[in-house]
mmCIF file of N, CA and C in Angstrom:
data_model
loop_
_atom_site.group_PDB
_atom_site.id
_atom_site.type_symbol
_atom_site.label_atom_id
_atom_site.label_comp_id
_atom_site.label_asym_id
_atom_site.label_seq_id
_atom_site.Cartn_x
_atom_site.Cartn_y
_atom_site.Cartn_z
ATOM 1 N N MET A 158 90.825 104.124 122.904
ATOM 2 C CA MET A 158 89.538 103.630 122.617
ATOM 3 C C MET A 158 89.704 102.362 121.957
ATOM 4 N N THR A 159 88.738 101.476 121.977
ATOM 5 C CA THR A 159 88.636 100.431 120.974
ATOM 6 C C THR A 159 87.798 100.376 120.047
ATOM 7 N N VAL A 160 87.942 99.777 118.915
ATOM 8 C CA VAL A 160 87.058 99.719 117.724
ATOM 9 C C VAL A 160 86.478 98.516 118.022
ATOM 10 N N SER A 161 85.114 98.530 118.363
ATOM 11 C CA SER A 161 84.286 97.390 118.557
ATOM 12 C C SER A 161 83.221 97.238 117.497
ATOM 13 N N SER A 162 83.173 97.869 116.477
ATOM 14 C CA SER A 162 82.191 97.769 115.330
ATOM 15 C C SER A 162 82.916 97.606 114.000
ATOM 16 N N THR A 163 82.385 96.831 113.222
ATOM 17 C CA THR A 163 83.054 96.585 111.940
ATOM 18 C C THR A 163 82.256 97.348 110.958
ATOM 19 N N THR A 164 81.393 98.141 111.231
ATOM 20 C CA THR A 164 80.358 98.853 110.082
ATOM 21 C C THR A 164 81.341 99.959 109.750
ATOM 22 N N THR A 165 81.213 100.165 108.228
ATOM 23 C CA THR A 165 82.154 101.037 107.461
ATOM 24 C C THR A 165 81.128 101.803 106.477
ATOM 25 N N LYS A 166 79.975 101.586 106.476
ATOM 26 C CA LYS A 166 79.064 102.072 105.511
ATOM 27 C C LYS A 166 77.565 101.930 105.937
ATOM 28 N N ASN A 167 76.647 103.017 105.413
ATOM 29 C CA ASN A 167 75.510 103.174 105.790
ATOM 30 C C ASN A 167 74.761 103.640 104.393
ATOM 31 N N SER A 168 73.492 103.185 104.087
ATOM 32 C CA SER A 168 72.781 103.219 102.928
ATOM 33 C C SER A 168 71.371 103.962 103.212
ATOM 34 N N TYR A 169 70.730 104.829 102.710
ATOM 35 C CA TYR A 169 69.675 105.450 102.877
ATOM 36 C C TYR A 169 68.826 105.640 101.479
ATOM 37 N N ASN A 170 67.405 105.547 101.452
ATOM 38 C CA ASN A 170 66.676 105.998 100.245
ATOM 39 C C ASN A 170 66.382 107.638 100.510
ATOM 40 N N GLY A 171 66.945 108.231 99.259
ATOM 41 C CA GLY A 171 66.349 109.733 99.215
ATOM 42 C C GLY A 171 64.833 109.716 99.082
ATOM 43 N N ASP A 172 64.308 110.757 99.737
ATOM 44 C CA ASP A 172 62.776 110.904 99.532
ATOM 45 C C ASP A 172 62.462 112.483 99.023
ATOM 46 N N GLY A 173 63.329 113.332 98.863
ATOM 47 C CA GLY A 173 62.857 114.513 98.382
ATOM 48 C C GLY A 173 62.670 115.565 99.507
ATOM 49 N N THR A 174 62.784 114.950 100.738
ATOM 50 C CA THR A 174 62.530 115.876 101.887
ATOM 51 C C THR A 174 63.639 115.837 103.097
ATOM 52 N N THR A 175 64.026 114.422 103.343
ATOM 53 C CA THR A 175 64.971 114.370 104.503
ATOM 54 C C THR A 175 66.299 114.973 103.907
ATOM 55 N N VAL A 176 66.699 115.827 105.036
ATOM 56 C CA VAL A 176 68.245 116.013 104.494
ATOM 57 C C VAL A 176 69.326 115.688 105.618
ATOM 58 N N ALA A 177 69.043 115.046 106.580
ATOM 59 C CA ALA A 177 70.036 114.349 107.878
ATOM 60 C C ALA A 177 70.004 113.079 107.530
ATOM 61 N N PHE A 178 71.166 112.390 107.498
ATOM 62 C CA PHE A 178 71.308 110.980 107.669
ATOM 63 C C PHE A 178 72.654 110.524 108.282
ATOM 64 N N SER A 179 72.418 109.690 109.287
ATOM 65 C CA SER A 179 73.011 109.175 110.225
ATOM 66 C C SER A 179 74.310 108.299 109.649
ATOM 67 N N TYR A 180 75.602 108.394 110.135
ATOM 68 C CA TYR A 180 76.458 107.307 109.694
ATOM 69 C C TYR A 180 76.732 107.019 111.198
ATOM 70 N N THR A 181 77.014 105.562 111.261
ATOM 71 C CA THR A 181 76.923 104.673 112.672
ATOM 72 C C THR A 181 78.736 104.228 112.973
ATOM 73 N N PHE A 182 79.467 105.179 112.363
ATOM 74 C CA PHE A 182 80.802 104.557 112.576
ATOM 75 C C PHE A 182 81.590 105.767 112.779
ATOM 76 N N ARG A 183 82.749 105.602 113.346
ATOM 77 C CA ARG A 183 83.677 106.707 113.839
ATOM 78 C C ARG A 183 84.515 107.091 112.837
ATOM 79 N N ILE A 184 84.726 108.460 112.673
ATOM 80 C CA ILE A 184 85.658 109.045 111.648
ATOM 81 C C ILE A 184 86.478 110.002 112.441
ATOM 82 N N LEU A 185 87.842 110.147 112.195
ATOM 83 C CA LEU A 185 88.837 110.999 112.827
ATOM 84 C C LEU A 185 88.917 112.425 112.216
ATOM 85 N N ASP A 186 88.302 112.691 110.889
ATOM 86 C CA ASP A 186 88.212 113.835 110.255
ATOM 87 C C ASP A 186 87.095 114.082 109.434
ATOM 88 N N GLU A 187 86.582 115.558 109.326
ATOM 89 C CA GLU A 187 85.292 115.397 108.480
ATOM 90 C C GLU A 187 85.557 114.805 107.061
ATOM 91 N N ASP A 188 86.871 114.711 106.564
ATOM 92 C CA ASP A 188 87.147 114.528 105.336
ATOM 93 C C ASP A 188 87.232 112.948 105.135
ATOM 94 N N ASP A 189 87.099 112.099 106.412
ATOM 95 C CA ASP A 189 87.196 110.950 106.284
ATOM 96 C C ASP A 189 85.972 110.171 105.967
ATOM 97 N N ILE A 190 84.866 110.753 105.235
ATOM 98 C CA ILE A 190 83.710 110.000 104.792
ATOM 99 C C ILE A 190 83.494 110.392 103.459
ATOM 100 N N ALA A 191 83.076 109.431 102.571
ATOM 101 C CA ALA A 191 82.691 109.628 101.172
ATOM 102 C C ALA A 191 81.225 109.770 101.065
ATOM 103 N N VAL A 192 80.605 110.826 100.567
ATOM 104 C CA VAL A 192 79.169 110.485 100.432
ATOM 105 C C VAL A 192 78.740 110.896 99.047
ATOM 106 N N ILE A 193 78.017 109.890 98.601
ATOM 107 C CA ILE A 193 77.633 109.393 97.399
ATOM 108 C C ILE A 193 76.238 109.370 97.144
ATOM 109 N N LEU A 194 75.587 109.989 96.047
ATOM 110 C CA LEU A 194 74.417 109.624 95.588
ATOM 111 C C LEU A 194 74.302 108.743 94.104
ATOM 112 N N ARG A 195 73.585 107.643 94.522
ATOM 113 C CA ARG A 195 73.619 106.577 93.613
ATOM 114 C C ARG A 195 71.864 106.700 92.908
ATOM 115 N N ASN A 196 72.006 106.941 91.675
ATOM 116 C CA ASN A 196 70.754 106.923 90.630
ATOM 117 C C ASN A 196 70.372 105.537 90.706
ATOM 118 N N ASN A 197 69.070 105.100 91.354
ATOM 119 C CA ASN A 197 68.757 103.798 91.221
ATOM 120 C C ASN A 197 68.401 103.322 89.848
ATOM 121 N N ALA A 198 67.812 104.118 88.929
ATOM 122 C CA ALA A 198 67.431 103.721 87.643
ATOM 123 C C ALA A 198 68.625 103.607 86.714
ATOM 124 N N THR A 199 69.642 104.344 86.996
ATOM 125 C CA THR A 199 70.695 104.331 86.100
ATOM 126 C C THR A 199 72.036 103.657 86.661
ATOM 127 N N GLY A 200 72.229 103.729 87.826
ATOM 128 C CA GLY A 200 73.294 103.194 88.531
ATOM 129 C C GLY A 200 74.406 104.127 88.713
ATOM 130 N N ASN A 201 74.290 105.231 88.011
ATOM 131 C CA ASN A 201 75.338 106.451 88.053
ATOM 132 C C ASN A 201 75.542 106.716 89.533
ATOM 133 N N GLU A 202 76.991 106.976 90.043
ATOM 134 C CA GLU A 202 77.051 107.281 91.272
ATOM 135 C C GLU A 202 77.816 108.974 91.287
ATOM 136 N N THR A 203 77.396 109.713 92.174
ATOM 137 C CA THR A 203 77.802 110.981 92.070
ATOM 138 C C THR A 203 78.471 111.388 93.596
ATOM 139 N N THR A 204 79.997 111.680 93.664
ATOM 140 C CA THR A 204 80.410 111.903 94.798
ATOM 141 C C THR A 204 80.259 113.291 95.195
ATOM 142 N N GLN A 205 79.487 113.580 96.388
ATOM 143 C CA GLN A 205 79.294 114.774 96.861
ATOM 144 C C GLN A 205 80.408 115.604 97.479
ATOM 145 N N SER A 206 80.316 116.801 97.479
ATOM 146 C CA SER A 206 81.372 117.734 97.949
ATOM 147 C C SER A 206 81.017 118.368 99.290
ATOM 148 N N ILE A 207 82.055 118.119 100.344
ATOM 149 C CA ILE A 207 81.723 118.866 101.613
ATOM 150 C C ILE A 207 81.667 120.296 101.588
ATOM 151 N N SER A 208 80.773 120.867 102.360
ATOM 152 C CA SER A 208 80.490 122.474 102.152
ATOM 153 C C SER A 208 79.842 122.747 101.206
ATOM 154 N N THR A 209 79.936 122.282 99.813
ATOM 155 C CA THR A 209 78.777 122.548 98.876
ATOM 156 C C THR A 209 77.793 121.952 99.006
ATOM 157 N N ASN A 210 77.702 120.548 99.017
ATOM 158 C CA ASN A 210 76.514 119.632 99.178
ATOM 159 C C ASN A 210 76.083 119.270 100.382
ATOM 160 N N TYR A 211 76.945 119.151 101.418
ATOM 161 C CA TYR A 211 76.732 118.670 102.969
ATOM 162 C C TYR A 211 77.570 119.184 103.925
ATOM 163 N N SER A 212 77.238 118.983 104.952
ATOM 164 C CA SER A 212 78.135 119.008 106.253
ATOM 165 C C SER A 212 78.032 118.050 107.088
ATOM 166 N N VAL A 213 79.141 117.833 107.896
ATOM 167 C CA VAL A 213 79.304 116.807 108.539
ATOM 168 C C VAL A 213 79.194 116.974 110.411
ATOM 169 N N SER A 214 78.464 116.190 111.174
ATOM 170 C CA SER A 214 78.637 116.425 112.718
ATOM 171 C C SER A 214 79.120 115.325 113.235
ATOM 172 N N GLY A 215 79.657 115.260 114.302
ATOM 173 C CA GLY A 215 79.850 113.902 115.307
ATOM 174 C C GLY A 215 81.247 113.499 114.951
ATOM 175 N N VAL A 216 82.231 114.366 114.362
ATOM 176 C CA VAL A 216 83.684 113.751 113.998
ATOM 177 C C VAL A 216 84.482 113.370 115.493
ATOM 178 N N GLY A 217 84.799 112.172 115.305
ATOM 179 C CA GLY A 217 85.403 111.664 116.698
ATOM 180 C C GLY A 217 84.482 110.978 117.496
ATOM 181 N N ASP A 218 83.381 110.817 117.418
ATOM 182 C CA ASP A 218 82.381 110.275 118.139
ATOM 183 C C ASP A 218 82.252 108.730 117.603
ATOM 184 N N VAL A 219 82.304 108.173 118.964
ATOM 185 C CA VAL A 219 82.337 106.404 118.813
ATOM 186 C C VAL A 219 81.121 106.067 117.716
ATOM 187 N N GLY A 220 79.942 106.665 118.230
ATOM 188 C CA GLY A 220 78.909 106.195 117.357
ATOM 189 C C GLY A 220 78.333 106.902 116.340
ATOM 190 N N GLY A 221 79.222 107.622 115.679
ATOM 191 C CA GLY A 221 79.122 108.307 114.462
ATOM 192 C C GLY A 221 78.553 109.579 114.722
ATOM 193 N N GLY A 222 77.834 110.088 113.631
ATOM 194 C CA GLY A 222 77.206 111.301 113.639
ATOM 195 C C GLY A 222 76.170 111.345 112.612
ATOM 196 N N THR A 223 75.960 112.696 111.780
ATOM 197 C CA THR A 223 75.214 113.104 110.902
ATOM 198 C C THR A 223 75.652 113.810 109.611
ATOM 199 N N ILE A 224 75.367 113.277 108.514
ATOM 200 C CA ILE A 224 75.606 114.099 107.344
ATOM 201 C C ILE A 224 74.314 115.059 107.088
ATOM 202 N N THR A 225 74.344 116.267 106.757
ATOM 203 C CA THR A 225 73.185 117.161 106.662
ATOM 204 C C THR A 225 73.499 117.772 105.297
ATOM 205 N N PHE A 226 72.590 117.257 104.413
ATOM 206 C CA PHE A 226 72.656 117.781 102.919
ATOM 207 C C PHE A 226 72.044 119.442 102.818
ATOM 208 N N VAL A 227 72.442 120.006 101.959
ATOM 209 C CA VAL A 227 72.106 121.434 101.656
ATOM 210 C C VAL A 227 70.599 121.110 100.967
ATOM 211 N N THR A 228 70.718 120.223 100.103
ATOM 212 C CA THR A 228 69.321 120.226 99.287
ATOM 213 C C THR A 228 69.174 118.638 99.554
ATOM 214 N N ALA A 229 67.736 118.256 99.960
ATOM 215 C CA ALA A 229 67.470 116.951 100.132
ATOM 216 C C ALA A 229 67.674 115.930 98.701
ATOM 217 N N PRO A 230 68.343 114.911 98.964
ATOM 218 C CA PRO A 230 68.328 113.765 97.820
ATOM 219 C C PRO A 230 66.853 113.462 97.285
ATOM 220 N N PRO A 231 67.001 113.234 96.106
ATOM 221 C CA PRO A 231 65.464 112.930 95.573
ATOM 222 C C PRO A 231 65.294 111.591 95.587
ATOM 223 N N THR A 232 63.825 111.480 95.585
ATOM 224 C CA THR A 232 63.342 110.061 95.405
ATOM 225 C C THR A 232 63.874 109.317 94.233
ATOM 226 N N GLY A 233 64.227 108.197 94.269
ATOM 227 C CA GLY A 233 65.018 107.545 93.342
ATOM 228 C C GLY A 233 66.383 107.471 93.335
ATOM 229 N N ASN A 234 67.001 107.983 94.430
ATOM 230 C CA ASN A 234 68.541 108.113 94.578
ATOM 231 C C ASN A 234 68.679 107.259 96.236
ATOM 232 N N THR A 235 69.846 106.519 96.130
ATOM 233 C CA THR A 235 70.403 105.677 97.284
ATOM 234 C C THR A 235 71.576 107.002 97.832
ATOM 235 N N VAL A 236 71.394 107.304 99.100
ATOM 236 C CA VAL A 236 72.483 107.993 99.773
ATOM 237 C C VAL A 236 73.351 106.886 100.327
ATOM 238 N N VAL A 237 74.813 106.963 99.999
ATOM 239 C CA VAL A 237 75.730 105.893 100.751
ATOM 240 C C VAL A 237 76.797 106.793 101.388
ATOM 241 N N LEU A 238 76.914 106.502 102.735
ATOM 242 C CA LEU A 238 77.908 107.164 103.370
ATOM 243 C C LEU A 238 79.068 105.911 103.699
ATOM 244 N N LEU A 239 80.122 106.116 103.335
ATOM 245 C CA LEU A 239 81.114 105.313 103.501
ATOM 246 C C LEU A 239 82.421 105.694 104.059
ATOM 247 N N ARG A 240 82.931 105.273 105.247
ATOM 248 C CA ARG A 240 84.229 105.644 105.784
ATOM 249 C C ARG A 240 85.193 105.577 104.598
ATOM 250 N N ALA A 241 86.144 106.434 104.531
ATOM 251 C CA ALA A 241 87.246 106.642 103.422
ATOM 252 C C ALA A 241 88.577 107.355 104.286
ATOM 253 N N THR A 242 89.128 106.592 105.138
ATOM 254 C CA THR A 242 90.174 106.988 105.728
ATOM 255 C C THR A 242 91.598 107.024 105.050
ATOM 256 N N PRO A 243 92.214 108.123 104.974
ATOM 257 C CA PRO A 243 93.247 108.422 104.037
ATOM 258 C C PRO A 243 94.352 107.201 104.539
ATOM 259 N N LEU A 244 95.153 106.729 103.455
ATOM 260 C CA LEU A 244 96.079 105.668 103.862
ATOM 261 C C LEU A 244 97.521 106.403 103.919
ATOM 262 N N THR A 245 97.545 107.227 104.885
ATOM 263 C CA THR A 245 98.728 107.827 105.449
ATOM 264 C C THR A 245 98.947 107.567 106.802
ATOM 265 N N GLN A 246 100.180 107.647 107.355
ATOM 266 C CA GLN A 246 100.614 107.685 108.710
ATOM 267 C C GLN A 246 101.290 108.974 109.057
ATOM 268 N N ILE A 247 100.507 109.697 110.058
ATOM 269 C CA ILE A 247 100.994 111.245 110.381
ATOM 270 C C ILE A 247 101.452 111.094 111.884
ATOM 271 N N THR A 248 101.472 110.009 112.686
ATOM 272 C CA THR A 248 101.686 110.155 114.023
ATOM 273 C C THR A 248 103.309 109.966 113.857
ATOM 274 N N ASP A 249 103.846 110.990 114.851
ATOM 275 C CA ASP A 249 105.427 110.723 114.790
ATOM 276 C C ASP A 249 105.736 110.798 116.376
ATOM 277 N N TYR A 250 106.542 110.012 116.647
ATOM 278 C CA TYR A 250 107.261 109.892 118.042
ATOM 279 C C TYR A 250 108.577 110.556 118.246
ATOM 280 N N THR A 251 108.784 111.376 119.336
ATOM 281 C CA THR A 251 110.086 112.077 119.449
ATOM 282 C C THR A 251 110.692 111.061 120.741
ATOM 283 N N PRO A 252 111.925 110.834 120.561
ATOM 284 C CA PRO A 252 112.784 109.931 121.343
ATOM 285 C C PRO A 252 112.839 110.579 122.973
ATOM 286 N N ASN A 253 112.546 109.956 123.915
ATOM 287 C CA ASN A 253 112.727 110.435 125.114
ATOM 288 C C ASN A 253 111.408 111.374 125.622
ATOM 289 N N ASP A 254 110.568 111.642 124.766
ATOM 290 C CA ASP A 254 109.250 112.557 125.285
ATOM 291 C C ASP A 254 108.417 111.358 125.976
ATOM 292 N N PRO A 255 107.404 111.856 126.923
ATOM 293 C CA PRO A 255 106.451 110.887 127.625
ATOM 294 C C PRO A 255 105.621 110.286 126.403
ATOM 295 N N PHE A 256 105.381 108.965 126.630
ATOM 296 C CA PHE A 256 104.535 107.980 125.849
ATOM 297 C C PHE A 256 103.186 108.882 125.544
ATOM 298 N N PRO A 257 102.852 109.088 124.201
ATOM 299 C CA PRO A 257 101.577 109.931 123.890
ATOM 300 C C PRO A 257 100.499 108.782 123.656
ATOM 301 N N ALA A 258 99.969 108.384 124.878
ATOM 302 C CA ALA A 258 98.641 107.444 124.664
ATOM 303 C C ALA A 258 97.938 107.788 123.766
ATOM 304 N N GLU A 259 97.215 108.889 123.854
ATOM 305 C CA GLU A 259 96.005 109.534 123.112
ATOM 306 C C GLU A 259 96.264 109.461 121.506
ATOM 307 N N SER A 260 97.087 110.072 121.343
ATOM 308 C CA SER A 260 97.710 110.088 119.734
ATOM 309 C C SER A 260 98.007 108.589 119.338
ATOM 310 N N HIS A 261 98.662 107.560 119.849
ATOM 311 C CA HIS A 261 99.212 106.407 119.772
ATOM 312 C C HIS A 261 97.677 105.597 119.527
ATOM 313 N N GLU A 262 96.778 105.751 120.346
ATOM 314 C CA GLU A 262 95.443 105.079 120.403
ATOM 315 C C GLU A 262 94.754 105.399 119.022
ATOM 316 N N ASP A 263 94.860 106.758 118.547
ATOM 317 C CA ASP A 263 94.140 107.358 117.518
ATOM 318 C C ASP A 263 94.847 106.689 115.997
ATOM 319 N N ALA A 264 96.249 106.506 116.179
ATOM 320 C CA ALA A 264 96.950 105.732 115.000
ATOM 321 C C ALA A 264 96.618 104.223 114.820
ATOM 322 N N LEU A 265 96.584 103.860 116.029
ATOM 323 C CA LEU A 265 95.906 102.081 115.833
ATOM 324 C C LEU A 265 94.449 102.107 115.560
ATOM 325 N N ASP A 266 93.663 102.997 116.109
ATOM 326 C CA ASP A 266 92.203 103.046 115.523
ATOM 327 C C ASP A 266 92.295 103.220 113.810
ATOM 328 N N LYS A 267 93.022 104.230 113.536
ATOM 329 C CA LYS A 267 93.139 104.552 112.034
ATOM 330 C C LYS A 267 93.511 103.452 111.409
ATOM 331 N N LEU A 268 94.343 102.500 111.606
ATOM 332 C CA LEU A 268 94.906 101.302 111.216
ATOM 333 C C LEU A 268 93.805 100.320 110.935
ATOM 334 N N THR A 269 93.190 100.072 112.290
ATOM 335 C CA THR A 269 91.848 99.140 112.172
ATOM 336 C C THR A 269 90.881 99.790 111.062
ATOM 337 N N PHE A 270 90.535 100.954 111.132
ATOM 338 C CA PHE A 270 89.585 101.513 110.031
ATOM 339 C C PHE A 270 89.995 101.268 108.674
ATOM 340 N N ILE A 271 91.347 101.404 108.401
ATOM 341 C CA ILE A 271 91.838 101.065 107.034
ATOM 342 C C ILE A 271 91.781 99.657 106.604
ATOM 343 N N THR A 272 92.004 98.792 107.693
ATOM 344 C CA THR A 272 91.793 97.413 107.571
ATOM 345 C C THR A 272 90.462 97.001 107.163
ATOM 346 N N GLN A 273 89.566 97.286 107.881
ATOM 347 C CA GLN A 273 88.100 97.294 107.787
ATOM 348 C C GLN A 273 87.674 97.778 106.424
ATOM 349 N N GLU A 274 88.201 98.841 105.889
ATOM 350 C CA GLU A 274 87.748 99.344 104.894
ATOM 351 C C GLU A 274 88.118 98.475 103.439
ATOM 352 N N LEU A 275 89.420 98.029 103.539
ATOM 353 C CA LEU A 275 89.902 97.212 102.633
ATOM 354 C C LEU A 275 89.051 95.923 102.552
ATOM 355 N N SER A 276 88.709 95.409 103.622
ATOM 356 C CA SER A 276 87.699 94.159 103.788
ATOM 357 C C SER A 276 86.490 94.480 103.026
ATOM 358 N N GLU A 277 85.998 95.799 103.070
ATOM 359 C CA GLU A 277 84.664 96.247 102.404
ATOM 360 C C GLU A 277 84.898 96.087 100.934
#
């Protein structure tokens, strides 16, 4: 698959009612996204915890997916969804095995994601 978008972040205003927020970029694992609540009055940012504060859907989907909060972010807060790809290389090739095109493509996508995030 190709990486045809440079989007690495989405932001939304909390309203005390909405619990589902879309992210519009591909992630390879549910841990590859940082979910942050920014208090607009103070500027303080609180990183949310998966399972405790939110769940993730759409992992691996090219168009992204949805972050669903357990409790709706309050008015006066900004929801920041930021791709946060680990800076690791986990793809390993075995000599004389058939070429693993899918895992190779995922590894190239991961490198592109990291490069985009460094630009952000």
